[in-house]
Coordinates of C-alpha atoms and ligand atoms in Angstrom, one line a residue:
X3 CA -11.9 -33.0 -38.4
X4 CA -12.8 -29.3 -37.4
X5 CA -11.8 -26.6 -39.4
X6 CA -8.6 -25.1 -37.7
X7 CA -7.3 -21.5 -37.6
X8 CA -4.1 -20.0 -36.1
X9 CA -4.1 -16.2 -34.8
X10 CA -1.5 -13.7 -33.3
X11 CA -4.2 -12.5 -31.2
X12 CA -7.5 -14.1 -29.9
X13 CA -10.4 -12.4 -28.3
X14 CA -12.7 -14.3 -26.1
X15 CA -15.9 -12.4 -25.5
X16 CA -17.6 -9.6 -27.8
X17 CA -18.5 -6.8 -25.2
X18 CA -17.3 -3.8 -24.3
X19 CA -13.8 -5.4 -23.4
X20 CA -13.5 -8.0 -25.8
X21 CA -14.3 -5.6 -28.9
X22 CA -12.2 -2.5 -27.5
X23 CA -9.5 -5.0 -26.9
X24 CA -9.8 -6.4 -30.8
X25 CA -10.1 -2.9 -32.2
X26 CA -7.1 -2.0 -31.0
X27 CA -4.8 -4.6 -31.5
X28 CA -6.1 -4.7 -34.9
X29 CA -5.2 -0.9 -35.1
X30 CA -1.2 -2.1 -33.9
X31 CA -1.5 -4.5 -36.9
X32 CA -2.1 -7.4 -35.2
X33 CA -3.6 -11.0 -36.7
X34 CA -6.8 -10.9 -34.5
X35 CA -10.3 -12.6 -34.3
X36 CA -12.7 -12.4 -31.5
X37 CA -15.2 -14.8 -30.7
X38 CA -18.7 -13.9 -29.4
X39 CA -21.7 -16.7 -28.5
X40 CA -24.8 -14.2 -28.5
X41 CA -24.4 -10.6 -29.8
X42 CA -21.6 -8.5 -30.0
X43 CA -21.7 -5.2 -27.5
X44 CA -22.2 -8.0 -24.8
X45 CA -23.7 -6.7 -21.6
X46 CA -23.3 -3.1 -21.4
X47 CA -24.7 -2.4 -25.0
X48 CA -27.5 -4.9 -24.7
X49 CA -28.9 -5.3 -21.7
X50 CA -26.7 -3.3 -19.1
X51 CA -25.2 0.4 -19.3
X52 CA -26.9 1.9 -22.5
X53 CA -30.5 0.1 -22.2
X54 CA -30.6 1.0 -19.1
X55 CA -29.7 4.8 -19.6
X56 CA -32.8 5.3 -22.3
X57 CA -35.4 3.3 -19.8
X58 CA -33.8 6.3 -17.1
X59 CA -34.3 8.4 -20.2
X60 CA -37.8 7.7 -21.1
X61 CA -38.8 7.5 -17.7
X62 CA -37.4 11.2 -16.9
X63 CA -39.1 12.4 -20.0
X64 CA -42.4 11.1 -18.5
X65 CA -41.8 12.4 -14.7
X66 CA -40.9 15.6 -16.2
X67 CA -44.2 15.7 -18.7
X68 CA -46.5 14.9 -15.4
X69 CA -44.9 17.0 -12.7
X70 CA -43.5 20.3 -14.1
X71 CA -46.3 22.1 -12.3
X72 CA -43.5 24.5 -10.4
X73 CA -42.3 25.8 -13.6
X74 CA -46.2 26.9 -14.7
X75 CA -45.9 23.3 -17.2
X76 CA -48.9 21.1 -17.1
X77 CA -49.5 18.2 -19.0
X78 CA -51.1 14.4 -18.8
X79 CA -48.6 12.3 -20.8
X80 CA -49.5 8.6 -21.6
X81 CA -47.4 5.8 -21.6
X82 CA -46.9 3.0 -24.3
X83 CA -44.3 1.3 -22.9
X84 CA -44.2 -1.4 -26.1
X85 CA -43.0 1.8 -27.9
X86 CA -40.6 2.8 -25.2
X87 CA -38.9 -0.2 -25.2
X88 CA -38.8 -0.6 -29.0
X89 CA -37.2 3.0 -28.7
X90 CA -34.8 1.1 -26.2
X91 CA -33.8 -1.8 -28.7
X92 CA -33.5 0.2 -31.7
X93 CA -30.5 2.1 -29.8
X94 CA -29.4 -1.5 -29.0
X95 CA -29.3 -2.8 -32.3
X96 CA -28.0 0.4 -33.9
X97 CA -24.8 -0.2 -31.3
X98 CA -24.8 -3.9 -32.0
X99 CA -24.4 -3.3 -36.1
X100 CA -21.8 -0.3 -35.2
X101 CA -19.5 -2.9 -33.3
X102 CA -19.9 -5.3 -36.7
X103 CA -19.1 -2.7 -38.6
X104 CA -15.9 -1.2 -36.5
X105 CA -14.9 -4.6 -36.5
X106 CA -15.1 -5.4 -40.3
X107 CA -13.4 -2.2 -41.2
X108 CA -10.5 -3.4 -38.6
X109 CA -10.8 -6.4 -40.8
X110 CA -11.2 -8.3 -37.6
X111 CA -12.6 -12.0 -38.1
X112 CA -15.9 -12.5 -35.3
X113 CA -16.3 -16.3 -35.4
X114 CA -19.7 -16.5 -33.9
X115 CA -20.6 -19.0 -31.6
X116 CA -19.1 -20.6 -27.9
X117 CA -15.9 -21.3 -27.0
X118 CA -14.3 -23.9 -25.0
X119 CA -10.9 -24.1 -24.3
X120 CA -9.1 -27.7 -24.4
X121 CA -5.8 -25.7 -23.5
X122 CA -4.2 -22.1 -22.7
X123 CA -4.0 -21.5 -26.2
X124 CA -7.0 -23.8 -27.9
X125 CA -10.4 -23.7 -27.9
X126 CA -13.2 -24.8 -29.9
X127 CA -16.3 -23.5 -31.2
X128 CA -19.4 -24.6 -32.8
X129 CA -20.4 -22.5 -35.1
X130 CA -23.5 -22.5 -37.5
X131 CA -21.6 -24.2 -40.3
X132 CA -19.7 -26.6 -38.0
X133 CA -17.3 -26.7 -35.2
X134 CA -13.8 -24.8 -35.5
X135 CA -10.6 -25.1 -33.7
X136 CA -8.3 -22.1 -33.1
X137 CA -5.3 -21.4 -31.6
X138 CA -3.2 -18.3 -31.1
X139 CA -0.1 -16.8 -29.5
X140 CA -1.9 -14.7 -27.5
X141 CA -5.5 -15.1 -25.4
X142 CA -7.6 -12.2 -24.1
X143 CA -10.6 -13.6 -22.0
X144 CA -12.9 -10.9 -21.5
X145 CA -16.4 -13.2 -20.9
X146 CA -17.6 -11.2 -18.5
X147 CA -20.6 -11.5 -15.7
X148 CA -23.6 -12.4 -14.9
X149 CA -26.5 -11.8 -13.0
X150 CA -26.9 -13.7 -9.4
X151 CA -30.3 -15.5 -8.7
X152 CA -30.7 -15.9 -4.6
X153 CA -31.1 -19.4 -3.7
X154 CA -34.8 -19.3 -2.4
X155 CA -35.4 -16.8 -5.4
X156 CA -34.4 -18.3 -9.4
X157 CA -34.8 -16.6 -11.8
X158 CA -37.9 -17.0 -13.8
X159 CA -41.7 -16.2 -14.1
X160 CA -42.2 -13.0 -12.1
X161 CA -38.5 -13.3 -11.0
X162 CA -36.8 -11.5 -12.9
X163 CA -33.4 -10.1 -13.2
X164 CA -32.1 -6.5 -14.7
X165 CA -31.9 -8.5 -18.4
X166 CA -35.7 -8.8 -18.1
X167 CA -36.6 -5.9 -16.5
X168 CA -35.1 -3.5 -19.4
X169 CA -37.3 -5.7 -21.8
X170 CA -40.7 -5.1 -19.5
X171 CA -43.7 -4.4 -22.1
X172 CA -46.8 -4.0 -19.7
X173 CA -45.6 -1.8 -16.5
X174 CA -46.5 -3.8 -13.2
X175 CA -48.1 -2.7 -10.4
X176 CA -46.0 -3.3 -7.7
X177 CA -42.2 -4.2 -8.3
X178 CA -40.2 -5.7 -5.4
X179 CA -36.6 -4.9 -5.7
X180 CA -34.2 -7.2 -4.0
X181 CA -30.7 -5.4 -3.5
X182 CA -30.4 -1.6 -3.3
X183 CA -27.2 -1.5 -5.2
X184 CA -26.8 0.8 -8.3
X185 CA -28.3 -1.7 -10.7
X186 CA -31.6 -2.3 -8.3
X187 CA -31.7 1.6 -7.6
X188 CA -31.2 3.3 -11.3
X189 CA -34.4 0.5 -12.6
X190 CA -36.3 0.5 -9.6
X191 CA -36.6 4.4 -9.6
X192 CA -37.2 4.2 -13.4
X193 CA -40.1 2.2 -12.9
X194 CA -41.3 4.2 -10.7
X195 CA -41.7 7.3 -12.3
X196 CA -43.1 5.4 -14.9
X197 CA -45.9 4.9 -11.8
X198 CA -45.3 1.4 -10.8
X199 CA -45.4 1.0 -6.9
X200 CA -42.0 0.3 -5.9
X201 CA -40.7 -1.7 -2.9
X202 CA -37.2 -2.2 -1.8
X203 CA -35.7 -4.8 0.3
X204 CA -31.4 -4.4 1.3
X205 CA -29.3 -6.0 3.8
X206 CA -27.7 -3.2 4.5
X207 CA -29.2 -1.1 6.9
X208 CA -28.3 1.2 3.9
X209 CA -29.0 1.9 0.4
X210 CA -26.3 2.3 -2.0
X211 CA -24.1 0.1 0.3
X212 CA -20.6 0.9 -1.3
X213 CA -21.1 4.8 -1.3
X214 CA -20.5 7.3 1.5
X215 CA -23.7 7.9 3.6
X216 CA -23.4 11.9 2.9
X217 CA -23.8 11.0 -1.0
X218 CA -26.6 8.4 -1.0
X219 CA -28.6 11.0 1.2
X220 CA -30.5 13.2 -1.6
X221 CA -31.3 9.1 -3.2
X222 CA -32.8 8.5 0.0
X223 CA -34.7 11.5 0.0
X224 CA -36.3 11.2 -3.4
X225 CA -37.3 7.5 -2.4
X226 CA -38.4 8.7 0.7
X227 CA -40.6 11.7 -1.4
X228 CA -41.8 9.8 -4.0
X229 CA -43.2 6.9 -1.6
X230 CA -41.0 3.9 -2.7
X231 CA -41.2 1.2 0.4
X232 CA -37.8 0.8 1.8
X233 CA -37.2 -2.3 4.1
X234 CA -33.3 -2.0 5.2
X235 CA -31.3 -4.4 7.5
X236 CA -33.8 -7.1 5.9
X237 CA -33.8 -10.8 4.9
X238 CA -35.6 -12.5 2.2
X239 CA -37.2 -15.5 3.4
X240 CA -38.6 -17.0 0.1
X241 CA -41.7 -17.1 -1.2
X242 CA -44.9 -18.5 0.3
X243 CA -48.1 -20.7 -1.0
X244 CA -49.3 -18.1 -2.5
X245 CA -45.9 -16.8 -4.1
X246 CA -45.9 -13.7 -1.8
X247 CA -42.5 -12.6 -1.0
X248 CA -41.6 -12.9 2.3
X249 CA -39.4 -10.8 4.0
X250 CA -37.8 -10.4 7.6
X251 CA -37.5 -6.7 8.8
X252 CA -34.5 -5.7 10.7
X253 CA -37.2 -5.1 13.8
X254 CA -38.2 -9.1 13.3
X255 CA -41.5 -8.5 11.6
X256 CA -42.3 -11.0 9.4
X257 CA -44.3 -9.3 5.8
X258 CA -45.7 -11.3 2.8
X259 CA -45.2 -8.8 0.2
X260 CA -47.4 -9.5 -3.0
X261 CA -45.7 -8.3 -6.4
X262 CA -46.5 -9.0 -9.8
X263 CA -42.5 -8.7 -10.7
X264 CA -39.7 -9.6 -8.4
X265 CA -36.5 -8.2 -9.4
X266 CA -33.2 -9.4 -8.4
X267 CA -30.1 -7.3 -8.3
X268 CA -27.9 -8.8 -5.6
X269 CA -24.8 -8.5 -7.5
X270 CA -22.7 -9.9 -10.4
X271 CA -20.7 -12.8 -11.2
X272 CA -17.4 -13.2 -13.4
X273 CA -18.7 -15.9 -15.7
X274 CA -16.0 -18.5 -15.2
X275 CA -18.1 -21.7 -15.8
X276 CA -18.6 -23.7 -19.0
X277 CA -15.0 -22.1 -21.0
X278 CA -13.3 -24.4 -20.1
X279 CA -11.0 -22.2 -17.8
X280 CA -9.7 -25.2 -15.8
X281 CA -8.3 -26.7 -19.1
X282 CA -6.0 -23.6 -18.9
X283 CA -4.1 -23.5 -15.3
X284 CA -4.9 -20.1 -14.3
X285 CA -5.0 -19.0 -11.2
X286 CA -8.0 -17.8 -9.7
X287 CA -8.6 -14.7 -7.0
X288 CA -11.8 -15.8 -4.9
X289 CA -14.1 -15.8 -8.1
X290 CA -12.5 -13.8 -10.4
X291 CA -9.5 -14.8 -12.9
X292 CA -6.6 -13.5 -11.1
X293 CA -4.5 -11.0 -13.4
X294 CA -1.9 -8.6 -12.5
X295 CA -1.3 -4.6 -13.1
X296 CA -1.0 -5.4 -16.9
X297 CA -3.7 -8.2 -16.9
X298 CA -1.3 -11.3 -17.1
X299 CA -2.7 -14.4 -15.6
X300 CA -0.7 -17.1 -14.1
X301 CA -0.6 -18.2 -18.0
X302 CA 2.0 -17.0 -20.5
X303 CA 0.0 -14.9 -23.1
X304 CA -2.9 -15.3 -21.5
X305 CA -4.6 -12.3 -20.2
X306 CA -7.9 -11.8 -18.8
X307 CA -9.7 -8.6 -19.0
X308 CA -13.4 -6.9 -17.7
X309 CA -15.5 -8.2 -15.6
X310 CA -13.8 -11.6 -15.7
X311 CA -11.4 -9.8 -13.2
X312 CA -12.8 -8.2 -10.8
X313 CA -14.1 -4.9 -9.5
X314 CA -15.1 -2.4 -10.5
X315 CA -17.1 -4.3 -12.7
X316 CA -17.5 -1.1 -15.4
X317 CA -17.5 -0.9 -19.1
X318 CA -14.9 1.9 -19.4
X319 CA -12.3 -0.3 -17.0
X320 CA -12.8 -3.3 -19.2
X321 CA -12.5 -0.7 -22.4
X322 CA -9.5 0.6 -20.9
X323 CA -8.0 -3.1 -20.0
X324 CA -8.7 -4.1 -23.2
X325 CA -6.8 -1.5 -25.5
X326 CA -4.0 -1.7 -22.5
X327 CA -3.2 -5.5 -23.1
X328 CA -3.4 -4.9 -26.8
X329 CA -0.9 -2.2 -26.5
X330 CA 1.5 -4.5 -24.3
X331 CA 0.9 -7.2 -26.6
X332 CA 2.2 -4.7 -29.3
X333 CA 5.3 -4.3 -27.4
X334 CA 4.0 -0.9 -25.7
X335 CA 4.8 -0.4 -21.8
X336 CA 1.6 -0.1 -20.3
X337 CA 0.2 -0.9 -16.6
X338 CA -3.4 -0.3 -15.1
X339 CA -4.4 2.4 -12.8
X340 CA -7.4 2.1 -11.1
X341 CA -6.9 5.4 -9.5
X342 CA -8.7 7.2 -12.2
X343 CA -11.8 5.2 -12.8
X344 CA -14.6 6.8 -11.9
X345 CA -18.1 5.0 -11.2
X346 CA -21.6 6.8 -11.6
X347 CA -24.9 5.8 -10.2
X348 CA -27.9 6.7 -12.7
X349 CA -30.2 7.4 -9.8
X350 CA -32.6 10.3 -9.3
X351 CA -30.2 12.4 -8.4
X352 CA -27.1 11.1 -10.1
X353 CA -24.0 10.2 -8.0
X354 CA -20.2 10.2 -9.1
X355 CA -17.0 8.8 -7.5
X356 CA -13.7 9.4 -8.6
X357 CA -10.6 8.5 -6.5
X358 CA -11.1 8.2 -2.9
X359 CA -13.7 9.2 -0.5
X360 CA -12.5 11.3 2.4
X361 CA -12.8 8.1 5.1
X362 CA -10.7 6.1 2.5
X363 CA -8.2 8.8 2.2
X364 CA -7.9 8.9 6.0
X365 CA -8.1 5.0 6.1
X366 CA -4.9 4.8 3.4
X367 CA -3.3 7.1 6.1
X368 CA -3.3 10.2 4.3
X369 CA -4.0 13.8 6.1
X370 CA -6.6 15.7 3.9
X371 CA -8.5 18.9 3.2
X372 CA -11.9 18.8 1.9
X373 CA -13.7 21.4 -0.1
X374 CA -17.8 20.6 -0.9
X375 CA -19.9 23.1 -2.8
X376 CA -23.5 22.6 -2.2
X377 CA -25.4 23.1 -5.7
X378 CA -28.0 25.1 -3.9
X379 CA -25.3 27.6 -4.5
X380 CA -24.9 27.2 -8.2
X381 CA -27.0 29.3 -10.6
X382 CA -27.0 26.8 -13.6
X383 CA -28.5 23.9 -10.5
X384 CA -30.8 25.9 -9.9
X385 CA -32.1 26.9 -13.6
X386 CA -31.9 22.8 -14.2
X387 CA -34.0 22.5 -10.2
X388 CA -31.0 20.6 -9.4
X389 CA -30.6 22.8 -6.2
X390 CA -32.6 21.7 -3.8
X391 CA -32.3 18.1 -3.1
X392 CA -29.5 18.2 -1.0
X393 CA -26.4 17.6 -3.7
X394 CA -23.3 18.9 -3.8
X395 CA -19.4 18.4 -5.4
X396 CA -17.1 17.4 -3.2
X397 CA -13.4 17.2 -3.9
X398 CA -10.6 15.4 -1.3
X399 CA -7.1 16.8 -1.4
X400 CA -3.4 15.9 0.5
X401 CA -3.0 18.7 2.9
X402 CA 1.0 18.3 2.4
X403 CA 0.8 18.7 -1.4
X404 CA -2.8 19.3 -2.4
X405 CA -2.9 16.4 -5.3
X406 CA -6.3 15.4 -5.7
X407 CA -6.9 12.0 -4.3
X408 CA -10.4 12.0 -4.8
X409 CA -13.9 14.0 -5.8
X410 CA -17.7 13.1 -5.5
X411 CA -20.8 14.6 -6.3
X412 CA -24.6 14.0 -6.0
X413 CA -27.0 16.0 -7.7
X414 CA -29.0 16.0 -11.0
X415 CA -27.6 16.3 -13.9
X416 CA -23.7 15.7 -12.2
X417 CA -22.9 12.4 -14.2
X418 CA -21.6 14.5 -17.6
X419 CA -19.1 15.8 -14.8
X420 CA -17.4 12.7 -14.4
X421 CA -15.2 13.1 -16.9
X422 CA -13.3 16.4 -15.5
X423 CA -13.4 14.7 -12.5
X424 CA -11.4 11.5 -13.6
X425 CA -9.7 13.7 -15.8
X426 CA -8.0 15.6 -13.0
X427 CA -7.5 12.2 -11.3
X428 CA -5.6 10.8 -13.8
X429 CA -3.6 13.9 -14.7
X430 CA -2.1 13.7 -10.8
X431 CA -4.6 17.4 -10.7
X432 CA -3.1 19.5 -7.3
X433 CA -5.8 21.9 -6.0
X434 CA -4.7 25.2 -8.0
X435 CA -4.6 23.2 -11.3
X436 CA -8.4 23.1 -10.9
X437 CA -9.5 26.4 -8.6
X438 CA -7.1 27.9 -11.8
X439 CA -8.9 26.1 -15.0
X440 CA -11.8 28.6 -15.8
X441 CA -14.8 26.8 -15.4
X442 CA -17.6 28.0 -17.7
X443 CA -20.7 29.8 -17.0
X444 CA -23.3 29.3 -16.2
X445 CA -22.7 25.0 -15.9
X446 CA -22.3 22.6 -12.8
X447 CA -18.9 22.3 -13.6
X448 CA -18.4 25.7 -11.8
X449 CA -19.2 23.3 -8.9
X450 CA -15.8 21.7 -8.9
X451 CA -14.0 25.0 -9.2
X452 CA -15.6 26.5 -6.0
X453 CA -14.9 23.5 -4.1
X454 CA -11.1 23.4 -4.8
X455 CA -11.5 26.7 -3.5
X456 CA -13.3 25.9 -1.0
X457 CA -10.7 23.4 -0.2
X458 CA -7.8 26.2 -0.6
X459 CA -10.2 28.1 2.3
X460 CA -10.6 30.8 -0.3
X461 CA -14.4 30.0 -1.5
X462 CA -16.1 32.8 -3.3
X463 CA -20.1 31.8 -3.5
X464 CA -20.6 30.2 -0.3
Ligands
LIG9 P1 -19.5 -8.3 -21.1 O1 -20.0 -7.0 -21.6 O2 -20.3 -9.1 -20.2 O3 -19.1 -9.2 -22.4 C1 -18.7 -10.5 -22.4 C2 -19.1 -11.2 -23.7 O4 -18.4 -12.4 -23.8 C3 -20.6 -11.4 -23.8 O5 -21.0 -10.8 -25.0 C4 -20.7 -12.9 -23.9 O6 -21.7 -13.4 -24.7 C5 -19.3 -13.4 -24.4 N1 -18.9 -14.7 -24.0 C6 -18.7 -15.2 -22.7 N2 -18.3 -16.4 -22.7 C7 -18.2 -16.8 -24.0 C8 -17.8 -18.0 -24.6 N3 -17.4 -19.1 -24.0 N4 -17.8 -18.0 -26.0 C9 -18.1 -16.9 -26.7 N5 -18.5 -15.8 -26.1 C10 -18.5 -15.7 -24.8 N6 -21.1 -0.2 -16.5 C11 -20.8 1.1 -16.6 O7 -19.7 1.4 -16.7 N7 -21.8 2.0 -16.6 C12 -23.1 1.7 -16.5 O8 -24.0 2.6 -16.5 C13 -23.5 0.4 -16.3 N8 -24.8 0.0 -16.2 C14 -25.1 -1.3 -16.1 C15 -26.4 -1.6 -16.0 C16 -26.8 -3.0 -15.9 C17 -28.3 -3.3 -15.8 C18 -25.8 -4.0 -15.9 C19 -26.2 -5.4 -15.9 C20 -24.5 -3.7 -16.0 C21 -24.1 -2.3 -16.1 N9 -22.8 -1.9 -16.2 C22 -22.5 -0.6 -16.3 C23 -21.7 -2.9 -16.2 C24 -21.1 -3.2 -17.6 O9 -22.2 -3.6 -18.4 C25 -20.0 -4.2 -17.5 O10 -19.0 -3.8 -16.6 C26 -19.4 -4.5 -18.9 O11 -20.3 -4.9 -19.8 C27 -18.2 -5.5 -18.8 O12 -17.7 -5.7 -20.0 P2 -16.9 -7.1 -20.4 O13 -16.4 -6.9 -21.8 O14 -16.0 -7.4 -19.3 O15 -18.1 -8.2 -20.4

């Protein structure tokens, strides 16, 4: 017979959901464990978010070293990219012990090992020393995503998806990258300052798909400068004989690309199989787990969480799910608002959305005034040579009552202002609270001032 516990609380899934989610209900004084099957920090500390922000990192540092010929800076750095990405994991495995510890000072149980459920409430897992059952009051699934492989393209060998990619030891020549999403974008351009040849194939007869064309320009324009191929409106065909990638141009042309690494990054999947979620009669939304505003399922007490759920797939909405369903749980009144979540591609240059765009504004019906400050205008852009590729900040207001429905940027260096900007969001911000906040100087931040006023049509540096 298996070993069997009872719980108030139990956490399926060890990333940034699961263990946000456990913290906090441990925190209310609630009888929690979590269960994990790899490592705890699941994909954003291991192979997603923070890996991939010290490859961007390192690979900054090296464009910087070998092209800062403008500001009378010349050198001829090397690469040794073993050492860059044992940089990279000993980050990872600093943040991987930090969750252990967090969670042992919670005095929260990890049972270690994969679950399946036989019920709502039930699952087992087989752990080192033997199989265990546990049960609990509560369930918060927060398993997560997954990389998806293209039919005519598995991963494997030189196919490769963004897990392999961030643990690349001997640069290749020339990388193909399949999907120009954020993912495919932030390692492609990595690698290429790092001087691989880079070649990108999208669908879309646009990069950056799910952004507004004005904000994915300055991206296209550093691709564009820095010679990355770009094959848009374009189908993948397979590989040939000779395991050339072939590819359909939006003109017809058929190309056999040759590339020693093809990596994949067509999206992500809620990883739904193999946990026995049909032992547990939830209801599902397309391929997600179907929750509602507090992340119920169809399920009494159980609640699903994270990527599991649904866009946007981001580590700070499944953080902020997690502590919310804990809190409920708890007895606290809580519901999710999207409204505020703001999303940032790593790119060269940086892009942040907050709220709405102004065509979703004026698609949700709403009559709006727009204020966008270019940062060729701002002094601290220009000291950081953000200025002249084309960025800007860009906030979206209600004419009626000026409350902020939504602001954007592009530029380098604009991701640290994501924060004011889904601050303001969430704080229901009208224009004046923001043309009124004194924005320091010299920073970008000054940016978001001068386009409220801007949007007040009372702009002072433009
Ligand atoms: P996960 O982090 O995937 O955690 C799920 C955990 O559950 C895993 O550890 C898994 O092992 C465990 N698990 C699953 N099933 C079982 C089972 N049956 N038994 C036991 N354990 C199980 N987001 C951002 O916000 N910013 C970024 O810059 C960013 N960059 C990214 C870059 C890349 C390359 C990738 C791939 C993703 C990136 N993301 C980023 C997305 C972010 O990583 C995810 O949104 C986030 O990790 C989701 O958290 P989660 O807790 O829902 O799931």
């Amino acid at each position: 017979m298996p070993e069997t516990r009872h719980h108030k609380v139990l956490v399926l899934g060890g990333g940034v959901g699961g263990y946000v989610a456990a913290l906090r209900a441990a925190q209310l004084g609630l009888d929690t464990v979590l269960i994990e099957g790899s490592r705890l920090g699941g994909t954003c500390l291991l192979r997603g978010c923070i890996p991939s922000k010290a490859l961007t990192h390192a690979a900054d540092r090296y464009a910087e070293a070998a092209d800062g010929s403008a500001l009378g800076i010349t050198a001829a750095p090397k690469l040794d990219l073993k050492k860059t990405i044992a940089w990279k994991d000993g980050i990872v495995d600093r943040l991987n012990s930090g969750v252990a510890s967090l969670l042992a000072r919670a005095k929260v149980p990890v049972v270690e090992g994969w679950a399946i459920f036989s019920d709502a409430k039930t699952c087992t897992v087989e752990t080192k020393a033997g199989p265990i059952t546990l049960t609990a009051e509560h369930v918060i699934l927060a398993a997560g995503s997954e990389a998806v492989p293209l039919p005519m393209l598995p991963f494997g060998g030189t196919i490769i998806s963004s897990t392999e990619a961030l643990n690349i030891t001997e640069l290749p020549k020339h990388l193909a990258v399949v999907g120009a999403g954020y993912i495919g974008l932030e390692l492609g351009i990595a690698l290429r300052k790092l001087g691989a040849e880079v070649t990108v194939i999208e669908m879309a007869d646009r990069i950056l798909p799910r952004y507004d064309a004005a904000l994915t320009r300055p991206v296209r324009r550093w691709l564009d400068r820095n010679r990355v191929t770009l094959h848009l409106g374009a189908k993948i065909t397979g590989l040939d004989a000779e395991a050339r990638l072939g590819v359909e141009t939006a003109k017809g042309e058929k190309l056999a690309l040759t590339a020693d690494k093809i990596l994949v990054t067509v999206g992500r999947r809620p990883r739904t199989e193999g946990l026995g979620l049909e032992a547990m009669g939830l209801d599902m939304a397309g391929p997600f787990v179907k929750v509602d505003d507090q992340c119920r399922t169809a399920m009494r007490n159980v609640w699903a969480i994270g990527d599991l759920v649904g866009e946007p797939m981001l580590a700070h909405k499944a953080s902020a799910q997690g502590a919310m369903v804990a809190e409920i749980i708890a007895g606290h009144r809580r519901r999710f608002d999207p409204a505020s979540v703001a999303a940032i591609c790593f790119t060269d240059p940086e892009i942040v959305v907050a709220g709405l765009s102004p065509d979703e504004a004026k698609a949700a019906g709403e009559d709006v005034v727009i204020g966008q400050f270019p940062l060729s205008a701002s002094g601290r852009a220009l000291t950081l040579e953000a200025g002249e590729d084309g960025g800007f900040v860009r906030i979206v207001a209600r004419k009626g009552d000026q409350r902020v429905l939504g602001i954007q940027a592009v530029g380098r260096g604009v991701a640290e202002l994501a924060g004011e900007f889904a601050h303001a969001l969430a704080m229901g911000a009208v224009l004046e609270d923001i043309a009124g906040t004194i924005h320091v100087h010299p920073t970008l931040g000054e940016s978001l001032g001068e386009a409220a006023l801007l949007a007040l049509g009372r702009g002072l540096h433009i």
